[in-house]
XYZ file of C-alpha atoms in Angstrom:
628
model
C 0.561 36.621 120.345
C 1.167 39.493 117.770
C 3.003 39.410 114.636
C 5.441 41.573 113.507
C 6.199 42.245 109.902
C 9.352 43.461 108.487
C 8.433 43.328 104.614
C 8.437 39.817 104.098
C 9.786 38.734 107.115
C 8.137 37.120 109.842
C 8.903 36.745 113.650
C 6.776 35.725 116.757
C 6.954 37.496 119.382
C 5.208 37.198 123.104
C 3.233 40.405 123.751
C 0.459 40.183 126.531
C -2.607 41.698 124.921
C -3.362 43.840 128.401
C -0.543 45.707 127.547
C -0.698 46.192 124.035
C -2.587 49.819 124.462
C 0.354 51.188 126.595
C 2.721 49.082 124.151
C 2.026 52.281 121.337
C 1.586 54.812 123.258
C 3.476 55.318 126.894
C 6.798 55.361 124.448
C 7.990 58.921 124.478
C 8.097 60.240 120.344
C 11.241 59.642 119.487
C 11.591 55.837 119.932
C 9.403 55.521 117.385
C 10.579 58.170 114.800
C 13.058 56.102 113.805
C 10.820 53.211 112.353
C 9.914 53.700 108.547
C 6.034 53.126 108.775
C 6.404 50.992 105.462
C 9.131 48.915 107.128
C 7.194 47.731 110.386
C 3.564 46.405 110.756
C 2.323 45.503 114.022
C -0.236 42.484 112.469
C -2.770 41.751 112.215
C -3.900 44.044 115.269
C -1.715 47.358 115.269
C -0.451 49.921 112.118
C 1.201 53.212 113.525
C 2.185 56.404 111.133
C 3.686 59.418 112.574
C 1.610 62.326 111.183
C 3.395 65.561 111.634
C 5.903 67.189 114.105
C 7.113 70.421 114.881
C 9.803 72.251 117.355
C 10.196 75.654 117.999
C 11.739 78.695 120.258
C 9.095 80.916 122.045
C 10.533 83.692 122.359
C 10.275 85.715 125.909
C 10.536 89.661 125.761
C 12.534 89.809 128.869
C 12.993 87.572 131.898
C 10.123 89.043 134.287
C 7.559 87.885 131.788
C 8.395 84.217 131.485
C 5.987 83.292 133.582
C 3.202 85.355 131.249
C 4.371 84.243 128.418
C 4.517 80.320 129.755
C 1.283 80.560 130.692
C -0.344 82.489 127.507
C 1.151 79.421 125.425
C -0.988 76.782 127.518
C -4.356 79.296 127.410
C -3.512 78.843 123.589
C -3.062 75.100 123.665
C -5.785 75.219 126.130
C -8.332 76.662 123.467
C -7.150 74.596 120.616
C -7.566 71.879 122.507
C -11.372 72.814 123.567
C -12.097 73.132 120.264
C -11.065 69.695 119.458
C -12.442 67.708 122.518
C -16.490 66.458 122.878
C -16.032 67.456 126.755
C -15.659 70.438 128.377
C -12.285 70.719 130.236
C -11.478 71.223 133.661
C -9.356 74.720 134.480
C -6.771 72.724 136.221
C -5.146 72.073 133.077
C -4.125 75.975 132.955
C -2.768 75.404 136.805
C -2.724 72.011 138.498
C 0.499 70.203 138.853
C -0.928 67.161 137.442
C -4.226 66.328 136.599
C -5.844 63.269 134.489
C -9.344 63.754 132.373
C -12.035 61.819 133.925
C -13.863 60.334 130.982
C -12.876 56.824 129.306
C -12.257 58.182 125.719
C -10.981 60.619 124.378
C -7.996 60.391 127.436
C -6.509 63.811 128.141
C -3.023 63.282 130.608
C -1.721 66.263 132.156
C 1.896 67.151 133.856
C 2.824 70.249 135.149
C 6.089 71.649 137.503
C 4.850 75.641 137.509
C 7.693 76.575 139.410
C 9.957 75.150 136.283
C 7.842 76.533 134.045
C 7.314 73.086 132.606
C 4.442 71.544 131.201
C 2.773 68.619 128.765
C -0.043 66.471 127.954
C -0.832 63.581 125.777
C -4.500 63.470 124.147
C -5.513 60.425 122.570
C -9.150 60.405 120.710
C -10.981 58.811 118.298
C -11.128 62.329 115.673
C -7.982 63.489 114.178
C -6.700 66.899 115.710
C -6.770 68.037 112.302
C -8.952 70.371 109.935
C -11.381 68.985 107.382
C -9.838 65.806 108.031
C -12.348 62.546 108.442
C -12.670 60.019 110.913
C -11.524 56.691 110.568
C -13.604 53.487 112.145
C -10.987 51.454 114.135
C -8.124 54.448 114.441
C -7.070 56.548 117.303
C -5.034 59.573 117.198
C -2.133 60.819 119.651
C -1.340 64.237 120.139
C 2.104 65.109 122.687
C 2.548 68.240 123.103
C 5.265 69.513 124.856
C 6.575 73.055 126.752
C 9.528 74.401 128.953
C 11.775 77.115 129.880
C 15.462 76.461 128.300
C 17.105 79.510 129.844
C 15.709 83.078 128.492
C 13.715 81.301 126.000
C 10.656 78.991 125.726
C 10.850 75.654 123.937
C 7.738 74.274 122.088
C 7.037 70.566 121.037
C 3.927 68.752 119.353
C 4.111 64.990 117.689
C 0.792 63.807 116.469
C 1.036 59.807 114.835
C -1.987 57.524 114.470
C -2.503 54.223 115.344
C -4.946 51.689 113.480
C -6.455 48.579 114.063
C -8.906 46.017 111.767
C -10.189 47.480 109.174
C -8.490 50.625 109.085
C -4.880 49.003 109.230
C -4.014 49.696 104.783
C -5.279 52.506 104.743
C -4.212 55.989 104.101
C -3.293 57.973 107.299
C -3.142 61.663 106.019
C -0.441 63.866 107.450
C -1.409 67.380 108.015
C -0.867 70.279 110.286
C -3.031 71.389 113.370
C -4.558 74.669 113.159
C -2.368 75.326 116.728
C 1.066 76.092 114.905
C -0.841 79.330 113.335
C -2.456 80.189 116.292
C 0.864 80.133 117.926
C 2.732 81.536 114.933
C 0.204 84.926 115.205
C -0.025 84.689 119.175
C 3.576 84.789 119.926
C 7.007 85.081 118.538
C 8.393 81.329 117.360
C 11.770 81.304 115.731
C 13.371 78.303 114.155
C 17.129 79.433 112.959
C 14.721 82.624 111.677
C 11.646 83.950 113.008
C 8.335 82.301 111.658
C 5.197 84.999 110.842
C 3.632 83.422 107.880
C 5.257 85.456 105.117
C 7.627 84.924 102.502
C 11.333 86.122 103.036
C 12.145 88.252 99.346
C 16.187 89.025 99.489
C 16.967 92.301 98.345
C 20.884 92.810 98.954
C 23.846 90.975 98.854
C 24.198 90.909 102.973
C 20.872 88.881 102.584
C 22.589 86.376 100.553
C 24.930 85.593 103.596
C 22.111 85.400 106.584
C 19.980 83.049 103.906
C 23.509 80.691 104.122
C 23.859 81.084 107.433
C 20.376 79.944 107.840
C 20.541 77.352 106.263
C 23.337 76.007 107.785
C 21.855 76.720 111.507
C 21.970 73.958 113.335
C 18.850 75.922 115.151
C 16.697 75.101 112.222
C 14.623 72.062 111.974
C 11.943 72.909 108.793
C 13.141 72.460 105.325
C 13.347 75.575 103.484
C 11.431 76.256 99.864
C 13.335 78.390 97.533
C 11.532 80.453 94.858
C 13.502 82.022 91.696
C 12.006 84.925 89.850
C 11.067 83.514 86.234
C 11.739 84.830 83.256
C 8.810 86.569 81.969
C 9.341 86.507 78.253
C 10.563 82.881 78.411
C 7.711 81.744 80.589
C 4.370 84.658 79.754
C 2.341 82.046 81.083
C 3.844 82.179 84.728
C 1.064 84.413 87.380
C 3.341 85.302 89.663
C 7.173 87.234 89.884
C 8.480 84.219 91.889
C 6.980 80.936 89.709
C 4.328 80.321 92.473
C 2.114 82.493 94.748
C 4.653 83.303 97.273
C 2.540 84.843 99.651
C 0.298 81.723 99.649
C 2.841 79.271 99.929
C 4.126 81.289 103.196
C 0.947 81.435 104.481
C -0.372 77.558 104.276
C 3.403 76.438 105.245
C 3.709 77.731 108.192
C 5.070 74.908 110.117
C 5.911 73.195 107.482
C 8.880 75.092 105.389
C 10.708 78.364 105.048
C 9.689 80.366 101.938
C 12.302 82.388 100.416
C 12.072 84.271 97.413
C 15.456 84.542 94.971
C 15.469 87.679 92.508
C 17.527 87.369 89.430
C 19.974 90.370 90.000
C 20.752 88.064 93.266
C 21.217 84.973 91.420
C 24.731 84.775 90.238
C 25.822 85.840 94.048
C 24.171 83.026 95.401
C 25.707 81.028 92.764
C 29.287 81.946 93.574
C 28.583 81.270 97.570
C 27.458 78.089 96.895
C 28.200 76.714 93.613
C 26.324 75.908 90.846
C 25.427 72.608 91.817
C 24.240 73.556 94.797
C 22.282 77.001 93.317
C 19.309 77.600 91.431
C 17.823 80.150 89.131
C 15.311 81.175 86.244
C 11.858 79.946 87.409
C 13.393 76.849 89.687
C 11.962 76.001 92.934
C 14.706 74.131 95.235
C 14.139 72.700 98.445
C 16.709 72.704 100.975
C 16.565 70.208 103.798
C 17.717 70.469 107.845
C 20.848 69.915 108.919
C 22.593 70.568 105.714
C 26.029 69.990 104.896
C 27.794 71.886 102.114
C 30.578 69.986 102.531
C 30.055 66.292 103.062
C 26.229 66.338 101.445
C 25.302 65.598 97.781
C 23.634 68.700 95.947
C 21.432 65.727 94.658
C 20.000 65.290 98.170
C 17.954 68.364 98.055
C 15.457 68.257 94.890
C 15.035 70.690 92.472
C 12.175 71.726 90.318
C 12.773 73.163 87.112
C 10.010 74.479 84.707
C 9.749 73.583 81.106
C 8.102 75.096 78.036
C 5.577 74.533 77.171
C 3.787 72.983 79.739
C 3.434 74.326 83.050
C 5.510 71.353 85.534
C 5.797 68.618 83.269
C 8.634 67.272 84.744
C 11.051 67.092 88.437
C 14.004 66.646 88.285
C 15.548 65.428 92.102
C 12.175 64.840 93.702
C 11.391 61.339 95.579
C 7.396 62.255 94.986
C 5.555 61.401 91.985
C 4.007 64.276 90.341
C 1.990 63.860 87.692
C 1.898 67.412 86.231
C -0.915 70.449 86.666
C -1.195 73.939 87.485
C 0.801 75.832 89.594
C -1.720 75.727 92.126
C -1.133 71.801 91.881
C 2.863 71.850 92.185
C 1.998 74.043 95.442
C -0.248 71.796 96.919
C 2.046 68.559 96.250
C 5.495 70.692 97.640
C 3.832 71.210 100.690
C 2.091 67.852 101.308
C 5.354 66.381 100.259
C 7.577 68.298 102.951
C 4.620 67.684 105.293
C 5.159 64.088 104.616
C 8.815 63.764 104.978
C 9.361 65.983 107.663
C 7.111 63.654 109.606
C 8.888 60.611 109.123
C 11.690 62.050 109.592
C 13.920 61.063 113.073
C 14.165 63.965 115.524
C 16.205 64.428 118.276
C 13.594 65.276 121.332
C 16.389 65.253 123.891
C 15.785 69.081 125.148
C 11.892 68.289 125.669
C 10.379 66.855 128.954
C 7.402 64.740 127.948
C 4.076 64.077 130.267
C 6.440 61.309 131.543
C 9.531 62.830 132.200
C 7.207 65.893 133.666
C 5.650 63.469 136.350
C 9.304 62.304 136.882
C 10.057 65.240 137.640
C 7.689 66.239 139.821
C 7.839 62.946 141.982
C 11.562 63.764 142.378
C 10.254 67.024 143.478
C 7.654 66.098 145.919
C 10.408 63.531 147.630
C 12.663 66.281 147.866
C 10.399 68.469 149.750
C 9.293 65.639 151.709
C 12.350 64.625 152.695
C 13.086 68.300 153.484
C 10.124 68.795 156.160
C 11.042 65.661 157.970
C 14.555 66.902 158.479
C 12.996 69.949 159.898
C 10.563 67.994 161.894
C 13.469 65.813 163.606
C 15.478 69.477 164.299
C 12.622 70.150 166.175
C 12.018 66.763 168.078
C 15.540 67.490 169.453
C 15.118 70.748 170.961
C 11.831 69.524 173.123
C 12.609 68.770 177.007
C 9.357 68.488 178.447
C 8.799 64.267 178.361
C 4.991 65.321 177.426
C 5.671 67.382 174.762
C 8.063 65.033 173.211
C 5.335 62.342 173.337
C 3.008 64.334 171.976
C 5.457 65.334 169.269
C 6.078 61.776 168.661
C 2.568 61.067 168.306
C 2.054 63.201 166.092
C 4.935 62.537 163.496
C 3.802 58.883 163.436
C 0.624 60.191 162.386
C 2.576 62.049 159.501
C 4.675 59.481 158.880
C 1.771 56.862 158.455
C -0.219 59.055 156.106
C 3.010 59.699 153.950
C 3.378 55.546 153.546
C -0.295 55.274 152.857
C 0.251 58.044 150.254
C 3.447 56.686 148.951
C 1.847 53.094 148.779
C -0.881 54.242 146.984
C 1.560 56.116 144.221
C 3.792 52.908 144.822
C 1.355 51.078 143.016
C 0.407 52.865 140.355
C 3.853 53.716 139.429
C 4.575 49.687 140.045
C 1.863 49.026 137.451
C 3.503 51.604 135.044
C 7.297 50.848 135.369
C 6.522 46.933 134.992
C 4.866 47.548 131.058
C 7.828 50.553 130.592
C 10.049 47.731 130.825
C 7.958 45.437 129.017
C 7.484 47.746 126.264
C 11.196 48.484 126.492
C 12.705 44.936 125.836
C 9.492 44.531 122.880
C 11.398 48.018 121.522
C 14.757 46.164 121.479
C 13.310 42.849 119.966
C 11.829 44.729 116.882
C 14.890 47.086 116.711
C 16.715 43.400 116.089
C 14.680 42.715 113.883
C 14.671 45.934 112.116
C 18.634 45.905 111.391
C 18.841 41.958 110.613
C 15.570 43.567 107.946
C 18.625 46.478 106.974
C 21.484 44.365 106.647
C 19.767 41.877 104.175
C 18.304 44.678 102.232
C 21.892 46.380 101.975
C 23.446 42.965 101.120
C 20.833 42.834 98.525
C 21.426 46.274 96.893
C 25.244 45.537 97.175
C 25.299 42.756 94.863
C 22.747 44.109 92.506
C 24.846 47.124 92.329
C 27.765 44.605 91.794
C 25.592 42.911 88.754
C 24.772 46.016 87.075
C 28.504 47.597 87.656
C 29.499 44.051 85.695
C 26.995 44.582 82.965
C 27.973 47.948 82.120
C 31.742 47.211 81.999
C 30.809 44.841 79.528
C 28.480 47.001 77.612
C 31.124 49.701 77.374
C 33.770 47.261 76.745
C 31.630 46.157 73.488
C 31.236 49.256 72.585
C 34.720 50.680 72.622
C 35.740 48.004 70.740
C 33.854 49.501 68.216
C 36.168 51.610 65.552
C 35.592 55.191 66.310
C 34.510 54.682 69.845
C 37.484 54.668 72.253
C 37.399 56.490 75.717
C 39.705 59.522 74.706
C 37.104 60.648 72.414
C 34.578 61.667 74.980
C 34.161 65.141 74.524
C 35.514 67.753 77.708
C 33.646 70.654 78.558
C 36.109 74.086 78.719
C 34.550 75.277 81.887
C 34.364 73.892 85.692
C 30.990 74.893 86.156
C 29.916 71.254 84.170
C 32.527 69.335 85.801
C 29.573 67.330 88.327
C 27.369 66.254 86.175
C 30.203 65.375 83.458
C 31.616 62.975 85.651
C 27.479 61.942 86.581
C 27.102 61.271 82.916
C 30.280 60.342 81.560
C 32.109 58.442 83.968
C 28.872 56.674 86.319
C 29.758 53.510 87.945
C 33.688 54.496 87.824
C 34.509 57.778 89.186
C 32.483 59.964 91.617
C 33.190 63.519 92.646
C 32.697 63.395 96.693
C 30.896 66.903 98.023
C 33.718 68.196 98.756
C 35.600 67.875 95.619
C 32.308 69.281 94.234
C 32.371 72.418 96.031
C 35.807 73.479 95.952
C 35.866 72.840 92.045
C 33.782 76.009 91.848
C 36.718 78.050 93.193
C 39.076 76.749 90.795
C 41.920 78.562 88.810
C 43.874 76.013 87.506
C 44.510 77.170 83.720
C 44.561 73.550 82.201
C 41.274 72.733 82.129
C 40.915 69.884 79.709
C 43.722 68.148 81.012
C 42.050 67.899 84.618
C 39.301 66.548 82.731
C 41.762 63.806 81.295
C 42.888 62.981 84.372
C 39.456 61.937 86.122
C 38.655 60.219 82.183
C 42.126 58.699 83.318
C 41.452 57.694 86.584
C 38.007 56.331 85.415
C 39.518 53.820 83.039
C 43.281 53.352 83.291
C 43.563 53.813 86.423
C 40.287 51.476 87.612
C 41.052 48.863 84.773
C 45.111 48.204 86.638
C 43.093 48.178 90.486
C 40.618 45.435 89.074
C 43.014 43.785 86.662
C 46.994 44.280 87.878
C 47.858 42.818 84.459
C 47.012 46.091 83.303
C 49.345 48.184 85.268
C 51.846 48.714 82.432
C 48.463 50.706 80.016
C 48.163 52.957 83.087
C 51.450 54.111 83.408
C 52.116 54.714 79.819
C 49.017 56.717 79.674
C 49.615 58.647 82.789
C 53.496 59.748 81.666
C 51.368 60.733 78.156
C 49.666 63.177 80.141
C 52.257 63.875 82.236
C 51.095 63.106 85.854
C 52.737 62.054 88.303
C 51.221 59.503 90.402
C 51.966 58.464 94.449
C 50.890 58.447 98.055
C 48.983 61.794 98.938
C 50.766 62.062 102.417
C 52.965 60.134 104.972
C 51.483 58.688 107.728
C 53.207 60.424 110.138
C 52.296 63.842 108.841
C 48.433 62.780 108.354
C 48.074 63.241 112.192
C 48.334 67.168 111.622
C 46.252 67.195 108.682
C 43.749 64.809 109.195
C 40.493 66.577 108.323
C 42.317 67.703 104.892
C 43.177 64.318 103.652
C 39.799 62.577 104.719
C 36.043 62.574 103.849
C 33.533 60.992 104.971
C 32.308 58.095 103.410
C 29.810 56.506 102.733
C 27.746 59.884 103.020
C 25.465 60.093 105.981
C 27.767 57.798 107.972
C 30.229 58.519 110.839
C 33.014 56.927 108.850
C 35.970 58.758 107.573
C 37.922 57.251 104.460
C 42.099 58.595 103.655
C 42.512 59.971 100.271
C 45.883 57.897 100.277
C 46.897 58.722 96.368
C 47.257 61.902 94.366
C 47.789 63.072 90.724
C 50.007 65.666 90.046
C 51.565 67.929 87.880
C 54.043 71.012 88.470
C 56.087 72.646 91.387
C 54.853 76.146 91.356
C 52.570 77.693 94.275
C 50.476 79.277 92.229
C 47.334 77.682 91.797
C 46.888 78.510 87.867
C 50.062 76.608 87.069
C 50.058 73.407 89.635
C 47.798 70.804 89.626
C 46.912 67.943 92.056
C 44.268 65.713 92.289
C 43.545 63.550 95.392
C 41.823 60.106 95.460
C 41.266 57.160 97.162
C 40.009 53.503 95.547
C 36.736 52.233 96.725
C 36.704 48.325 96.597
C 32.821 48.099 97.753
C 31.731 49.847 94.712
C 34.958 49.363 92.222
C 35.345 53.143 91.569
C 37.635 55.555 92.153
C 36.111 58.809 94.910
C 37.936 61.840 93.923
C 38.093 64.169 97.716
C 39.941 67.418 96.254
C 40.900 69.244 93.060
C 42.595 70.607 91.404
C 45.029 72.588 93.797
C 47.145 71.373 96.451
C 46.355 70.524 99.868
C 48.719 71.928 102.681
C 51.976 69.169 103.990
C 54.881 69.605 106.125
C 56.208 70.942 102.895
C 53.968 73.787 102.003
């Protein structure tokens, strides 16, 4: 019996220990990329941690050479795999349909369909496939690797995780990347949303500033992408390098792991204005962007920012989830990369476009029983045309023959595949079990956070309420910027725990022309107090409207139901972030008739009662109606 531990959670359950080999490692990748490696523990016999992982386009000069170019990319694997192996391996790697390493451990599987230009193999051994990286008594590591056409282009796929047992289970499993993904990078042409060669990207014209958007908003691009500001040399004499770090380094060693791109100041202020402050950076900052971004659903706190500090080189980061203690330059490289490295390989991936060594053998049974099937169709065609009663028993004869050695054959694979399908299923209803147990592990843990949230949004209503009833400290007397640029991390400071700007409140703000400033500021520091103190405390109803007609707002639903129909991706957001859900901004603030954006304003809102604050969707002009 093995234990599985969910933090501090413990439940049984019945895995056969014959199976508990193929248990790990017959899953295809990306069931497991979903499991946090600090939230599940196979104990006191199994620890697994997904190491690094990396997808890219091959791309093929033109169609005649796809077969070249599919079979340069397994020489290259080929090699790299030579160099990695105690045993010299057999050529039918480079050409057999299948093939299987005959030696105990390491175990090399190979599956091949040439004719589909599809190929993979799995290598599990006791060294990992890594550079300058040590051995670990009682670990194994797993290397899937795979390759096929996808129409003019070649698509590449490696996944390397460890798994450890006894002694080893604790301790550190170091992700890094296999010297392969250069040798691949300089052998051929990969592209991921832009092509990958190992060297920085500098902009030097505004048209750059759009194809750096557009890249990062490809949904073609799966590595995070490291942006690099020029520094100010007077501010910061002690920087080495134009670009804060050693651009040309950073390319080089993240390969694999990240874009570089390199932001000159005359370029700054454009890329600003695309995206927003918030969203921006500039003067010495390094900013990393992460896949699959969202500009308009996303938080700008979601992808970290670094900014540098006199005097000291990196004392502090602001939006990182990594501890850094400080150091050279040469320090804050090495602890960007290792931290993207890190991430990136914990991260879930969707492998749905790659054919695995299992879905390869699939594929080439289905193939073989095709062809099969095929030849005895012919074979019957040609039973029917014999007359002579010798030749037809001679035929006969000899397609029972045939037909005997195809059973025997299929028998044999029968069994084999038997044995396999019987622990795929096993393994598959042990997946389900521990995902169970994985969201029961979520659900308390979110039930948990939910009411400490609760506790601490209860203590600081009290703490403020304390301290406005302090003489000289009432709400109104928070201080408004005069700009919208500050407007984010106003409401971030000012108004936490009441009032939160939803992304896409934050990046329309940028574009904003409404004249009256302040008094949009009033009417989130409105919304924040008046507003929240009537939807917790209805008693309170009569403060908010007095203070609303003060400012003179008028207050009421955003849209009719029957008209949201038409407009539904105006009037909702979604939310929570990173969820499928979509919430109605149902209420709006308001003030004037005109069109013109500099003289109306209108604020839309809806009234969260998980978290007692108010989520602001759009400001400050007006969203389109029947009406408008």
């Amino acid at each position: 019996m093995i234990l599985f531990s969910i933090k501090d959670n413990f439940e049984a359950i019945n895995v056969d220990r014959g199976y508990l080999h193929s248990f790990l490692w017959s899953f295809p990748p990306w069931q497991f990329m979903s499991i946090p490696d600090e939230q599940i523990i196979v104990t006191p016999e199994i620890q697994r941690h997904s190491l690094y992982q990396f997808a890219a386009d091959i791309i093929v000069p033109q169609p005649s050479m796809m077969t070249g170019v599919f079979r340069e990319v397994i020489d290259t694997v080929y090699d790299w795999l030579q160099e990695h192996l105690p045993i010299k391996l057999d050529q039918n790697i480079r050409q057999c349909d299948g093939y299987t390493a005959e030696t105990d451990f390491p175990t090399l599987f190979c599956e091949a369909v040439f004719d589909e230009h599809l190929w993979g193999i799995r290598l599990t051994q006791p060294s990992p496939p890594f550079v300058e990286k040590k051995t670990v008594a009682e670990r194994t590591w797993t290397t899937d690797i795979a390759l096929r056409q996808d129409g003019e282009i070649l698509r590449f796929g490696i996944h390397i995780c460890s798994i450890s047992t006894g002694t080893a289970i604790g301790k550190e499993a170091d992700c890094a990347k296999p010297a392969l993904i250069d040798q691949l990078v300089f052998q051929h042409v990969l592209r991921d949303g832009r092509r990958l060669n190992g060297k920085p990207w500098i902009l030097s014209k505004k048209n750059d500033i759009r194809r750096f958007y557009e890249l990062l908003i490809s949904t073609e691009r799966t590595l995070p992408v490291l942006l690099l500001t020029q520094a100010d040399s007077k501010r910061y004499p002690h920087r080495r390098f134009r670009f804060t770090l050693d651009n040309l380094e950073l390319a080089r060693l993240g390969i694999g792991i990240a874009h570089v791109v390199c932001l000159p100041t005359e370029l700054e202020s454009d890329w600003s204005q695309m995206v927003g402050g918030a969203w921006s950076a500039g003067r010495g900052a390094v900013r990393i962007y992460w896949p699959q971004i969202d500009f308009e659903n996303d938080s700008p706190a979601n992808h970290p920012i670094a900014v540098p500090n006199r005097p000291g080189p990196w004392p502090g980061i602001r939006g990182l989830n990594w501890e850094y203690q400080g150091g050279t330059s040469d320090d804050f490289q090495a602890f960007l990369l290792n931290g993207m490295l890190r991430r990136e390989a914990r991260q879930m991936r969707d492998w749905s476009g790659f054919l695995f060594c299992r879905e390869i053998q699939a594929r080439r049974y289905q193939l073989k029983w095709e062809k099969d099937a095929e030849e005895d169709k012919k074979r019957a065609e040609e039973l029917a045309k014999i007359q002579s009663k010798d030749d037809l028993c001679k035929a006969l004869s000899e397609t029972v023959k045939h037909i005997n050695s195809q059973i025997k054959d299929l028998k044999a694979e029968h069994a084999r595949e038997l044995g396999g399908f019987e622990v795929w299923i096993h393994e598959n209803k042990r997946q389900l079990e521990v995902n169970g147990l994985l969201i029961q592990s979520y659900e308390k843990q979110l039930e948990e956070e939910k009411t400490a949230n609760y506790h601490l949004r209860v203590m600081n209503d009290s703490l403020r309420a304390s301290l406005d009833a302090k003489p000289g400290n009432e709400q109104r007397d928070i201080p408004v910027p005069d700009n919208y640029e500050e407007m984010d991390e106003w409401v971030k400071t000012q108004l936490a725990g009441r009032l939160v700007l939803h992304p896409r409140a934050v990046n329309y703000q940028r574009k904003a022309v409404y004249e009256d400033i302040a008094l949009v500021y009033k009417a989130l520091l409105l919304l924040a107090t008046a507003f929240r103190d009537m939807k917790m405390h209805p008693a309170l109803t009569e403060k908010w409207e007095t203070e609303r007609t003060y400012l003179g707002l008028h207050f009421g639903s955003s849209i009719s139901e029957t008209e949201l129909g038409k407009y539904k991706d105006d009037y909702t957001v979604i939310y929570p972030l990173h969820t499928s859900k979509r919430r109605f901004a149902e209420y709006h603030l308001r003030k004037g008739v005109s069109r013109d954006e500099r003289y109306c304003l209108a604020i839309y809102f809806f009234w969260d009662d998980d978290s007692n604050q108010v989520v602001v969707t759009w400001l400050p002009s007006h969203l389109d109606n029947r009406l408008s």
